[in-house]
CSV table of C-alpha atoms in Angstrom, one decimal:
chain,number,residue,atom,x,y,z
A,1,UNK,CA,81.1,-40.8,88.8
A,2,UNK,CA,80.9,-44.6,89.9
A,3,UNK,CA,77.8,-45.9,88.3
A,4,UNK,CA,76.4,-47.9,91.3
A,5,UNK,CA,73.8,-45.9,93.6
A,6,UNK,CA,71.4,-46.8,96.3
A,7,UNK,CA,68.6,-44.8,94.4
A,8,UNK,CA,68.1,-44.0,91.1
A,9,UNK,CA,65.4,-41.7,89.9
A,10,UNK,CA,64.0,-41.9,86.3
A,11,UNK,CA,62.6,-38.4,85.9
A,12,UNK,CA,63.7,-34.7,86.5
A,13,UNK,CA,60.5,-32.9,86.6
A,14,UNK,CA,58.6,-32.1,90.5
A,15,UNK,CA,58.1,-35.7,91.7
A,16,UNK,CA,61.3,-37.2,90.9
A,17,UNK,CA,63.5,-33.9,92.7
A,18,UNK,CA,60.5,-34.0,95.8
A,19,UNK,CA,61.5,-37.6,96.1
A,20,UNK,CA,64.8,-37.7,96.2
A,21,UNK,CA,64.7,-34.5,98.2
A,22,UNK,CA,62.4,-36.5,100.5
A,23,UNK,CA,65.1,-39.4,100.8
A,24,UNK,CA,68.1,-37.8,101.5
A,25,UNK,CA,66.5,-35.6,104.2
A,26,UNK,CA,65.4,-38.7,105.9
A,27,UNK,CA,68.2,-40.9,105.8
A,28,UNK,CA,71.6,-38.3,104.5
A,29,UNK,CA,73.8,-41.9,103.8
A,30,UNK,CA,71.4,-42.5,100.8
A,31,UNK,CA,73.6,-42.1,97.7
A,32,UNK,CA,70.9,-41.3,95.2
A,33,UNK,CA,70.6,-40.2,91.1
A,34,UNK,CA,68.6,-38.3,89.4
A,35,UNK,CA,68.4,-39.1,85.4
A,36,UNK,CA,66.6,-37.1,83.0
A,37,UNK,CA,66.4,-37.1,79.4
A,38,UNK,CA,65.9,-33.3,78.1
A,39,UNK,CA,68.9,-30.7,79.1
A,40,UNK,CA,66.8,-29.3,81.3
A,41,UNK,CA,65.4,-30.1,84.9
A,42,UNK,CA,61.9,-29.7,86.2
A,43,UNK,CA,60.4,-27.8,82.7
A,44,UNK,CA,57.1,-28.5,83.4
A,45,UNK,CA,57.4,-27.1,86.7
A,46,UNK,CA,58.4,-23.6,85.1
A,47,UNK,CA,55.7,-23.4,82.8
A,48,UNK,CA,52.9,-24.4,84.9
A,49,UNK,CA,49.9,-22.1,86.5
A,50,UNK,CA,51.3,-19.6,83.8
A,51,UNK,CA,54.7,-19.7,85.0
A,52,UNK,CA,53.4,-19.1,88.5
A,53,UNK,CA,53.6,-22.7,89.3
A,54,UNK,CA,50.1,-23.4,91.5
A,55,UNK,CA,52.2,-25.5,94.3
A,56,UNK,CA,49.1,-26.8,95.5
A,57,UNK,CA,45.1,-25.8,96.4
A,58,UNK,CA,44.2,-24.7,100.1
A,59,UNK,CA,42.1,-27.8,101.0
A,60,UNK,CA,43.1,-29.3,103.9
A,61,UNK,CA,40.1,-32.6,104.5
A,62,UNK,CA,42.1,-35.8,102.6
A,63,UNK,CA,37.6,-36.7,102.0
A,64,UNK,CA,37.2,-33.4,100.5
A,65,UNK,CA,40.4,-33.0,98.9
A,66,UNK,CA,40.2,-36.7,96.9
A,67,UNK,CA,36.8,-35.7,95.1
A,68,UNK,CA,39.4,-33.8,92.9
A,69,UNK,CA,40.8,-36.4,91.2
A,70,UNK,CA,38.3,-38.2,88.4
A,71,UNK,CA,41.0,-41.6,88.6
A,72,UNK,CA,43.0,-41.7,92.0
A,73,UNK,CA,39.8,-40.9,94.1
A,74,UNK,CA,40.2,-44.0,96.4
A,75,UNK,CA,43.6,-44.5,96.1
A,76,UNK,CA,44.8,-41.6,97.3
A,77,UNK,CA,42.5,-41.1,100.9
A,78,UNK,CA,45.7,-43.1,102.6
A,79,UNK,CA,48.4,-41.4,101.4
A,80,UNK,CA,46.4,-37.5,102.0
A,81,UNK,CA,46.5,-38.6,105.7
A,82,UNK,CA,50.5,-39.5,105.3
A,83,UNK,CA,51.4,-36.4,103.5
A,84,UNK,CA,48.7,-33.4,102.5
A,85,UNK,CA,48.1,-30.0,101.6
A,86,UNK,CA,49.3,-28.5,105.2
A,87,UNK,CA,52.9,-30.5,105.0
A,88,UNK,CA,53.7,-29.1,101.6
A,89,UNK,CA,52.8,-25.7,102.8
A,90,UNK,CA,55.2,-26.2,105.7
A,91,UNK,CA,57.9,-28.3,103.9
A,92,UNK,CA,58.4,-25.2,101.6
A,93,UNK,CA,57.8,-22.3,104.4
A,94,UNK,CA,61.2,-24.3,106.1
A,95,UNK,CA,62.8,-23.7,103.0
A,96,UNK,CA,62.2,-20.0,103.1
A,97,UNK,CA,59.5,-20.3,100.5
A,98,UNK,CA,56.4,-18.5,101.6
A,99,UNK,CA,53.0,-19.1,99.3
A,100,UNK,CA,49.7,-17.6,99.2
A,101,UNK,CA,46.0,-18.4,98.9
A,102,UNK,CA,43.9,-17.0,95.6
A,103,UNK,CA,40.9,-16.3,95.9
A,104,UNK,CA,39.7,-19.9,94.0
A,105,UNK,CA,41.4,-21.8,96.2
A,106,UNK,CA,44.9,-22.0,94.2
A,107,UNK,CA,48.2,-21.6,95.9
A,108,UNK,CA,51.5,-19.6,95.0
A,109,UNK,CA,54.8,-18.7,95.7
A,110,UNK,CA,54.4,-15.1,97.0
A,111,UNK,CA,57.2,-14.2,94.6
A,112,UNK,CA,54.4,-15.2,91.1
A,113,UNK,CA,56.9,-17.1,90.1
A,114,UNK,CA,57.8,-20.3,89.1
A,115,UNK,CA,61.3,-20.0,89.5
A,116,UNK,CA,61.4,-19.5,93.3
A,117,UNK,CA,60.3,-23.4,93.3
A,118,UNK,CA,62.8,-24.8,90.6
A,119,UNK,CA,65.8,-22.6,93.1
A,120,UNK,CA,64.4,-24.0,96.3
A,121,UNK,CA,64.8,-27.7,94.4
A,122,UNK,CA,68.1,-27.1,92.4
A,123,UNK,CA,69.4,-25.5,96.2
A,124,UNK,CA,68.3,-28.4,97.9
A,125,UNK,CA,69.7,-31.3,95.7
A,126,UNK,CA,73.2,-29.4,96.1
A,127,UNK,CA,72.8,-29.3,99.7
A,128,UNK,CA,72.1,-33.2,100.1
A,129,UNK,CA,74.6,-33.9,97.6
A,130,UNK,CA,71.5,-35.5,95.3
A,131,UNK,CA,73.4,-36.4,91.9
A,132,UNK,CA,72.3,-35.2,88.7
A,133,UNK,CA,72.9,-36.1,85.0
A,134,UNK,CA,70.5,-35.0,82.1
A,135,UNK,CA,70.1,-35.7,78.3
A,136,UNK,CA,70.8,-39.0,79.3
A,137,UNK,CA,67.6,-40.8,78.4
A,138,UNK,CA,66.7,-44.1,79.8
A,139,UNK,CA,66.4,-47.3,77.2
A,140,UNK,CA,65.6,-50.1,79.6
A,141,UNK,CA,65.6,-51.3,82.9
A,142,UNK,CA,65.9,-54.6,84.2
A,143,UNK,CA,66.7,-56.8,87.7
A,144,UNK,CA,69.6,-58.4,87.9
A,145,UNK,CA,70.1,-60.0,90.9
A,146,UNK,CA,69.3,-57.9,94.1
A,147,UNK,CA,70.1,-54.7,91.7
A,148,UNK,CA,68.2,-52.8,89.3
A,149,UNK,CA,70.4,-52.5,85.6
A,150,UNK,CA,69.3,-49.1,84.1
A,151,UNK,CA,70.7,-48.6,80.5
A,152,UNK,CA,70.8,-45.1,79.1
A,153,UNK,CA,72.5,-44.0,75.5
A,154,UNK,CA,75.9,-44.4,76.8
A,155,UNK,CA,75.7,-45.4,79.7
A,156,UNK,CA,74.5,-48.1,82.6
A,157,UNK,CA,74.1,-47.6,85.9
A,158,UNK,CA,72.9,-49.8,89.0
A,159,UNK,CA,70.7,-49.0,92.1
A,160,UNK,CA,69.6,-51.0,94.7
A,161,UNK,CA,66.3,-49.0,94.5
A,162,UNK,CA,64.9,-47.8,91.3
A,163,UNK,CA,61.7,-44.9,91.3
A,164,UNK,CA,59.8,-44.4,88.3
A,165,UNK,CA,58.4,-40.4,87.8
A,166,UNK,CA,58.7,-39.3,84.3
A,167,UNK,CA,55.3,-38.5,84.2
A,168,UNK,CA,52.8,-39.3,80.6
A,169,UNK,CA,56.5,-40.7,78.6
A,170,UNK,CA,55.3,-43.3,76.3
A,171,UNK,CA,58.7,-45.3,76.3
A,172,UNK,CA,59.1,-45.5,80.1
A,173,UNK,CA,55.6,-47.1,80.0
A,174,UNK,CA,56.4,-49.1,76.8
A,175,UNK,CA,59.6,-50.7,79.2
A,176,UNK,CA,56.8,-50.8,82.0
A,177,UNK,CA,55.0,-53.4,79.9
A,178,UNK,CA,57.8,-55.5,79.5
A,179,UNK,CA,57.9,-55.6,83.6
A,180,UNK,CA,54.0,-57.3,82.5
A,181,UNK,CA,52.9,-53.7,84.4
A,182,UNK,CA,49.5,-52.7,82.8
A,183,UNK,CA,49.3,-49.5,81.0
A,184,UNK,CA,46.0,-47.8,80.9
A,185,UNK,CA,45.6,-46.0,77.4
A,186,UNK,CA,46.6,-42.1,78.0
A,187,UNK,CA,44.1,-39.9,76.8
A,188,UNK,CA,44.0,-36.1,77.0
A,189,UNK,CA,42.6,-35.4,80.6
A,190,UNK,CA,42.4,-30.9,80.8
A,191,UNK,CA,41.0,-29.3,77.6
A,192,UNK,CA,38.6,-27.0,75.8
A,193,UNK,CA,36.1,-27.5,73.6
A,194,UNK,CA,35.6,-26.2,70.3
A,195,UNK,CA,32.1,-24.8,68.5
A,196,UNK,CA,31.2,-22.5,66.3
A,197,UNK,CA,28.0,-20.9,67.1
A,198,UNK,CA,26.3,-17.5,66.4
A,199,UNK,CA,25.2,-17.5,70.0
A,200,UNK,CA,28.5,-17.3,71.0
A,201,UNK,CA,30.3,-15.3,68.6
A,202,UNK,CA,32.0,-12.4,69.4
A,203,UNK,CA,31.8,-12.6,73.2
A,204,UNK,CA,35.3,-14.2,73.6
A,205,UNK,CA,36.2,-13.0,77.2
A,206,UNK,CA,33.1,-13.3,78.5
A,207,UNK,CA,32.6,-15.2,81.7
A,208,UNK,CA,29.9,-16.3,84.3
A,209,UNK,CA,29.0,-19.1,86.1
A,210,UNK,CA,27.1,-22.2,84.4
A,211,UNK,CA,26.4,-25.3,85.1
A,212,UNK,CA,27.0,-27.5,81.7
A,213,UNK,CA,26.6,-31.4,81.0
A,214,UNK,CA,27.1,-33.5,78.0
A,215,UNK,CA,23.4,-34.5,76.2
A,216,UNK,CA,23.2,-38.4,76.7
A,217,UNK,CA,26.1,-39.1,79.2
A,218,UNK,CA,26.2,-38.9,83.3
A,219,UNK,CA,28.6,-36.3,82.7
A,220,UNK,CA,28.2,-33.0,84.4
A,221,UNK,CA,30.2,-30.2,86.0
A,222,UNK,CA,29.6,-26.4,87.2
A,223,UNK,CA,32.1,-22.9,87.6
A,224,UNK,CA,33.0,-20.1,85.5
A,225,UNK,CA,32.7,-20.5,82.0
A,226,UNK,CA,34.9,-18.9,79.5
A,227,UNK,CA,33.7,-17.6,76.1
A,228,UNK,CA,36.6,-18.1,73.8
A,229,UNK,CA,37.4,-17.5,70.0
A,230,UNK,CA,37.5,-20.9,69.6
A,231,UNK,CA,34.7,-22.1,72.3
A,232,UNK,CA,34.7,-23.0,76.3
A,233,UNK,CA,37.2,-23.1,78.2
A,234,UNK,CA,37.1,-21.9,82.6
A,235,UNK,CA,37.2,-24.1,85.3
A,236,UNK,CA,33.2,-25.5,84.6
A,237,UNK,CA,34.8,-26.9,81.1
A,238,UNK,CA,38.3,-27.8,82.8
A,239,UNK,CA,36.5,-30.1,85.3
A,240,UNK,CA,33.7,-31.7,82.8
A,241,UNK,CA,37.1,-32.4,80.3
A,242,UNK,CA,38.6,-33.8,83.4
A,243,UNK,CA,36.0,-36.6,84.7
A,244,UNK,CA,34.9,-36.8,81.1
A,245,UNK,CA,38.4,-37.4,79.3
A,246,UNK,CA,37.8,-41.4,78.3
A,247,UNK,CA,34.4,-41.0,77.3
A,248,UNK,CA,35.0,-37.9,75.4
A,249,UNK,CA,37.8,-39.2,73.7
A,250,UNK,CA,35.5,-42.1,72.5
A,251,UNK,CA,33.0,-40.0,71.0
A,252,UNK,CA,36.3,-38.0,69.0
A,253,UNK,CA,35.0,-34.6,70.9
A,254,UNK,CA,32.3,-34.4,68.8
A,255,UNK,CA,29.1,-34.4,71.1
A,256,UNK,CA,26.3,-31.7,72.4
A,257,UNK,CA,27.0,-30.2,75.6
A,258,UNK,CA,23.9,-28.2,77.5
A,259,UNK,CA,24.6,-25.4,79.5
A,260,UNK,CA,22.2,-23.6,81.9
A,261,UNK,CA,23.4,-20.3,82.2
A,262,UNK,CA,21.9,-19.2,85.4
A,263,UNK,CA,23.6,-22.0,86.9
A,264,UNK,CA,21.1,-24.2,88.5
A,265,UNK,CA,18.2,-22.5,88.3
A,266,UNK,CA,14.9,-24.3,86.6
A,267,UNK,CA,13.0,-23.8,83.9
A,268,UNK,CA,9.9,-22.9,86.3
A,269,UNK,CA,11.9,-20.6,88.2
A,270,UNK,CA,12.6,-18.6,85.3
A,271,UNK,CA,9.7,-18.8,83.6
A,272,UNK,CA,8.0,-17.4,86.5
A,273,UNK,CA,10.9,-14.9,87.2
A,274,UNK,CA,10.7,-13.7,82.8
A,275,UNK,CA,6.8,-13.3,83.3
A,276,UNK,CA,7.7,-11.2,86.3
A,277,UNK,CA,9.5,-8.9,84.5
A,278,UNK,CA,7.0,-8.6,81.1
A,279,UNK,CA,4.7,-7.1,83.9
A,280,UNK,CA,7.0,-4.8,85.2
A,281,UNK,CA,8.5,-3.1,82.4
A,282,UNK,CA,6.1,-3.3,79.5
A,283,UNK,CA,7.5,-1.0,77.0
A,284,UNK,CA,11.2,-2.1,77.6
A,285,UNK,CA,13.2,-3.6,75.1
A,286,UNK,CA,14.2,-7.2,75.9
A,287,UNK,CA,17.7,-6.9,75.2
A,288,UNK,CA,18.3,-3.5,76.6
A,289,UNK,CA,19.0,-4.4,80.2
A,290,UNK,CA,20.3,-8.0,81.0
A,291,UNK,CA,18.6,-9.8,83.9
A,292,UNK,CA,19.4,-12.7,85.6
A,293,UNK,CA,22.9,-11.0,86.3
A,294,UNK,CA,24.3,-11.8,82.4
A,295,UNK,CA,26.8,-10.2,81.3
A,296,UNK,CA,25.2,-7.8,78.9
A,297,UNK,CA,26.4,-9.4,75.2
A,298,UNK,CA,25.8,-12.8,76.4
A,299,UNK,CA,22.0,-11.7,78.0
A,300,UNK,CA,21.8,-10.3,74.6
A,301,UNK,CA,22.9,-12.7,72.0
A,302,UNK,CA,20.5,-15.3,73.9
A,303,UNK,CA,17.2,-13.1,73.8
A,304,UNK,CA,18.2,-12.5,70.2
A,305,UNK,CA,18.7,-16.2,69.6
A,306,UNK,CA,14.6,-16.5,70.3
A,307,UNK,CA,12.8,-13.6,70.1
A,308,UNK,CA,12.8,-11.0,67.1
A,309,UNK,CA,15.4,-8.2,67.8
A,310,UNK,CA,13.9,-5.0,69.0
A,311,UNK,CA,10.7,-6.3,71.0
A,312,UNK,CA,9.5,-4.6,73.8
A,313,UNK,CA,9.1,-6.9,77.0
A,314,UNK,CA,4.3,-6.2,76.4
A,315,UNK,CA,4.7,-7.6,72.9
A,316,UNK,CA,6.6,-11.4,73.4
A,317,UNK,CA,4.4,-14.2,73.7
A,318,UNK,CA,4.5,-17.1,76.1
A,319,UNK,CA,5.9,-19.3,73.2
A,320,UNK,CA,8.9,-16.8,72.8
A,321,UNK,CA,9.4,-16.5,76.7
A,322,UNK,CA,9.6,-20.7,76.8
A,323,UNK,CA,11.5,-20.1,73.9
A,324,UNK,CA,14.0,-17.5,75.8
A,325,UNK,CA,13.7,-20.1,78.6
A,326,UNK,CA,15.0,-22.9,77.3
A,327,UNK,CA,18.1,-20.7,75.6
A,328,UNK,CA,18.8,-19.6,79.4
A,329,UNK,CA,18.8,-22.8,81.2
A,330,UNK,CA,18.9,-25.8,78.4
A,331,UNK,CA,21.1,-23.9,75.5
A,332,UNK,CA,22.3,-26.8,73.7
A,333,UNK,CA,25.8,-26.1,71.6
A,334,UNK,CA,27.5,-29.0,69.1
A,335,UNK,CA,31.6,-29.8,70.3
A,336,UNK,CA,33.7,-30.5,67.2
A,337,UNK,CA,36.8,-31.1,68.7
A,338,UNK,CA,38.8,-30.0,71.6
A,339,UNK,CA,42.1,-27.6,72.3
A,340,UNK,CA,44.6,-28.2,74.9
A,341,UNK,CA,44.6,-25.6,78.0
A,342,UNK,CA,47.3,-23.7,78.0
A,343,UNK,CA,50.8,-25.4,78.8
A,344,UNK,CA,49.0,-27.7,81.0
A,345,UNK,CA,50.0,-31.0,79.1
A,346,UNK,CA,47.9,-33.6,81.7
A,347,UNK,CA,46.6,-36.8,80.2
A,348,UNK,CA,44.5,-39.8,82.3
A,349,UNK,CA,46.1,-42.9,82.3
A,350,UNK,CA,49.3,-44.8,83.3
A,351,UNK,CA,50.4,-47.7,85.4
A,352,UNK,CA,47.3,-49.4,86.7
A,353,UNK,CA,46.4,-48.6,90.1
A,354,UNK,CA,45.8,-52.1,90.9
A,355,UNK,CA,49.0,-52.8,90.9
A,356,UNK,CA,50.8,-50.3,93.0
A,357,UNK,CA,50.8,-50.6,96.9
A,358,UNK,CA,49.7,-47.1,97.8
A,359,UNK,CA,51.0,-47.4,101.6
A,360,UNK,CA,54.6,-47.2,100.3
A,361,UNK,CA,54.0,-46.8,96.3
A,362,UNK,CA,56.0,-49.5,95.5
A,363,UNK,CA,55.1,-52.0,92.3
A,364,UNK,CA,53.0,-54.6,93.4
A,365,UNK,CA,54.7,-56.8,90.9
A,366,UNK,CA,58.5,-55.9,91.5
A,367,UNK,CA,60.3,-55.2,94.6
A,368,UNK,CA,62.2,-51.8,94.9
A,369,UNK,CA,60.2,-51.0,92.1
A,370,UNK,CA,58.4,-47.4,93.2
A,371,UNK,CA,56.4,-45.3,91.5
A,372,UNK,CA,55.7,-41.4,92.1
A,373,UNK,CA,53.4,-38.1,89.8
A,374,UNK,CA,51.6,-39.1,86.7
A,375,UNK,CA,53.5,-41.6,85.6
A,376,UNK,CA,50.6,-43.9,87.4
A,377,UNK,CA,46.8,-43.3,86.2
A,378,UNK,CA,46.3,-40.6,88.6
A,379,UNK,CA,45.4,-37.3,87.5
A,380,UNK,CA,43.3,-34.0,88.4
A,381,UNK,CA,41.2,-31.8,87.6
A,382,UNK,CA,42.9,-27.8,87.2
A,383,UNK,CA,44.2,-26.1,90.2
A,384,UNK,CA,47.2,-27.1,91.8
A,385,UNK,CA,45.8,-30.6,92.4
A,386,UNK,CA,48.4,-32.9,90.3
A,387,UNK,CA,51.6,-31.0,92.3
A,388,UNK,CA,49.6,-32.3,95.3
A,389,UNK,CA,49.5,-36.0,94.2
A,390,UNK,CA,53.1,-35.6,93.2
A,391,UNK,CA,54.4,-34.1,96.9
A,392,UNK,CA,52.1,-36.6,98.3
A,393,UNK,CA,53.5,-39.9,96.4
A,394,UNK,CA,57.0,-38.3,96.4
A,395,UNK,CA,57.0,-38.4,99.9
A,396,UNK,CA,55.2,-41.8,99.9
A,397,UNK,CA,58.1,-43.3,98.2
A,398,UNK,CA,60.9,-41.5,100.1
A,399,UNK,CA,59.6,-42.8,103.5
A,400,UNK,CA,59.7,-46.3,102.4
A,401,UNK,CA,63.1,-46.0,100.3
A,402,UNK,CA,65.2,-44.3,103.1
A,403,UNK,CA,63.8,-46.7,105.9
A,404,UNK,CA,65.3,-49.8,103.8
């Protein structure tokens, strides 16, 4: 294999394969590499949405689909009217790969599996006669001349184009630095929180809508919430750890978070709504029947937590009811620490947006410099949202590259 290519791609996960993908189906001549350092191609690809892979989410307004990402909001409205939701849908139906809609938005290969994407890519490269090489980790990169030197353990290479997508790797971004790129810290962005609370215990499995916010911060988020053995997870938690990731990490995930657990609903409203039912079924027990549409274990861990087990609906006093009332809709549980979800591995932070042109992704700093994924401080909250940033700024890249 000469060592001298037009492009070389640093990263063999889902935006490095989509952009070279992306540049040798719009300009074949490209000679182009892909380097990455593990033996194996595109792993986070077949672990993610729980080896499912969630390709994308079935929003198709850029304005709508930006509010998903807690850092990239702005950046990305421009590049969701290049490349969105509706052309990743088609690029993969033309390559025989069919998804589906959930019913929470998510998307899927119709096949539930992850490995339908990783053949449509591996197929694809070997069609376009895209080069790869792995365990060959990249050391440093530097300009010489009109060419970029890439030097890997035992190797060096030259491109005349160089695209940067290995995602949250701490040494690319350490060699980023030395380019005088600012790094923003990473810090964990997708996670649950832990507590340990009598209220809670022994309902993991539980789940129903909430909304939940974190006591003494503008930090607030709503959606299924997830009793676990640990603590919260669901998409309510997901998104709140999302938006929340730098401020949460400054407080060492140790904070009170309040959930209302009728959603939005007021204290008023429920008050009103608890009196209600004292008059209509006097010699009830409380806990008996949930209300409010609870599930039954969580309606009756939270009547337990303020009114004396075994009382009938005729015997509670107003105090207990406001008692019951602010369980309901103001429950306030203490966070000690936080759990990663799943194999999700997403972190916020990266190569500051600042410096990146987002009309061809390319370094502000360095020419044929171009970035595409994580590996910029762009990230999302759960639900097929960070594939959708990496087709998007794949395709970004490619356009620009194959055009020079």
């Amino acid at each position: 294999m000469r060592n001298v290519f037009d492009v070389i791609i640093v990263g063999g996960g889902a935006a490095g394969f989509f952009t070279a993908i992306q540049i040798a189906e719009h300009n074949p001549n490209k000679n182009i590499l892909i380097l990455e350092r593990g033996k194996e191609v595109l792993t986070k690809v077949k672990i993610s949405g729980g080896g499912r892979c969630n390709v994308t989410h079935a929003e198709f307004i850029p304005q709508e689909l930006v509010k998903n990402y807690p850092r990239g909001e702005r950046e990305l409205l421009g590049p969701f009217h290049q490349f969105m939701t509706g052309d990743t849908i088609e690029w993969f139906k033309r390559q025989g790969v069919e998804l589906k809609i959930e019913e929470d938005g998510r998307m899927f290969p119709v096949s539930d599996s992850s490995q339908t994407i990783i053949d449509c890519f591996l197929q694809r490269t070997q069609d376009l006669n895209i080069k790869i090489k792995t365990l060959e980790p990249v050391k440093d990169f530097v300009k010489e001349g009109e060419l970029w030197k890439i030097t890997c353990k035992s190797s060096h290479y030259q491109a005349l184009q160089l695209v940067i997508a290995t995602g949250s790797n701490p040494k690319i971004w350490n060699q980023l630095q030395h380019l005088n790129h600012q790094i923003i810290s990473p810090v964990p962005s997708l996670f649950t929180f832990n507590t340990r609370d009598s209220r809670v215990e022994g309902l993991a499995g539980i789940s129903t809508f909430a909304s939940v916010k974190v006591v003494g911060e503008k930090l607030e988020s709503e959606g299924p919430l997830l009793i676990t053995h640990w603590g919260f997870s669901g998409p309510g938690i997901l998104k709140l750890s999302a938006w929340g990731a730098q401020r949460l990490f400054e407080k060492n995930y140790q904070f009170q978070l309040e959930i209302n657990w009728l959603g939005y609903a007021s204290a008023e409203a429920t008050l009103e709504q608890l009196l209600k039912l004292k008059k209509q079924n006097p010699k009830q027990q409380m806990a008996t029947y949930a209300q409010f549409d609870l599930p039954k274990r969580l309606w009756q861990k939270l009547v337990v937590a303020s009114i004396p087990e075994n009382r009938i609906w005729a015997e509670v006093s107003h105090k207990e009811l406001q008692a019951l009332v602010k369980e309901l809709t103001q429950g306030v549980y203490h966070i000690q620490g936080k759990s990663t979800f799943k194999e999700e591995f997403v972190t916020a932070g990266g190569v500051e947006l600042k410096e990146i042109n987002f009309k061809t992704m390319e370094s502000k700093l360095h020419e044929n410099l171009f970035f595409a994924g994580e590996v910029t401080n762009i990230d999302a909250i759960t639900g097929g949202f960070n594939f959708q940033n990496a087709w998007t700024s794949s395709f970004i890249a490619a356009r620009e590259i194959s055009n020079r």
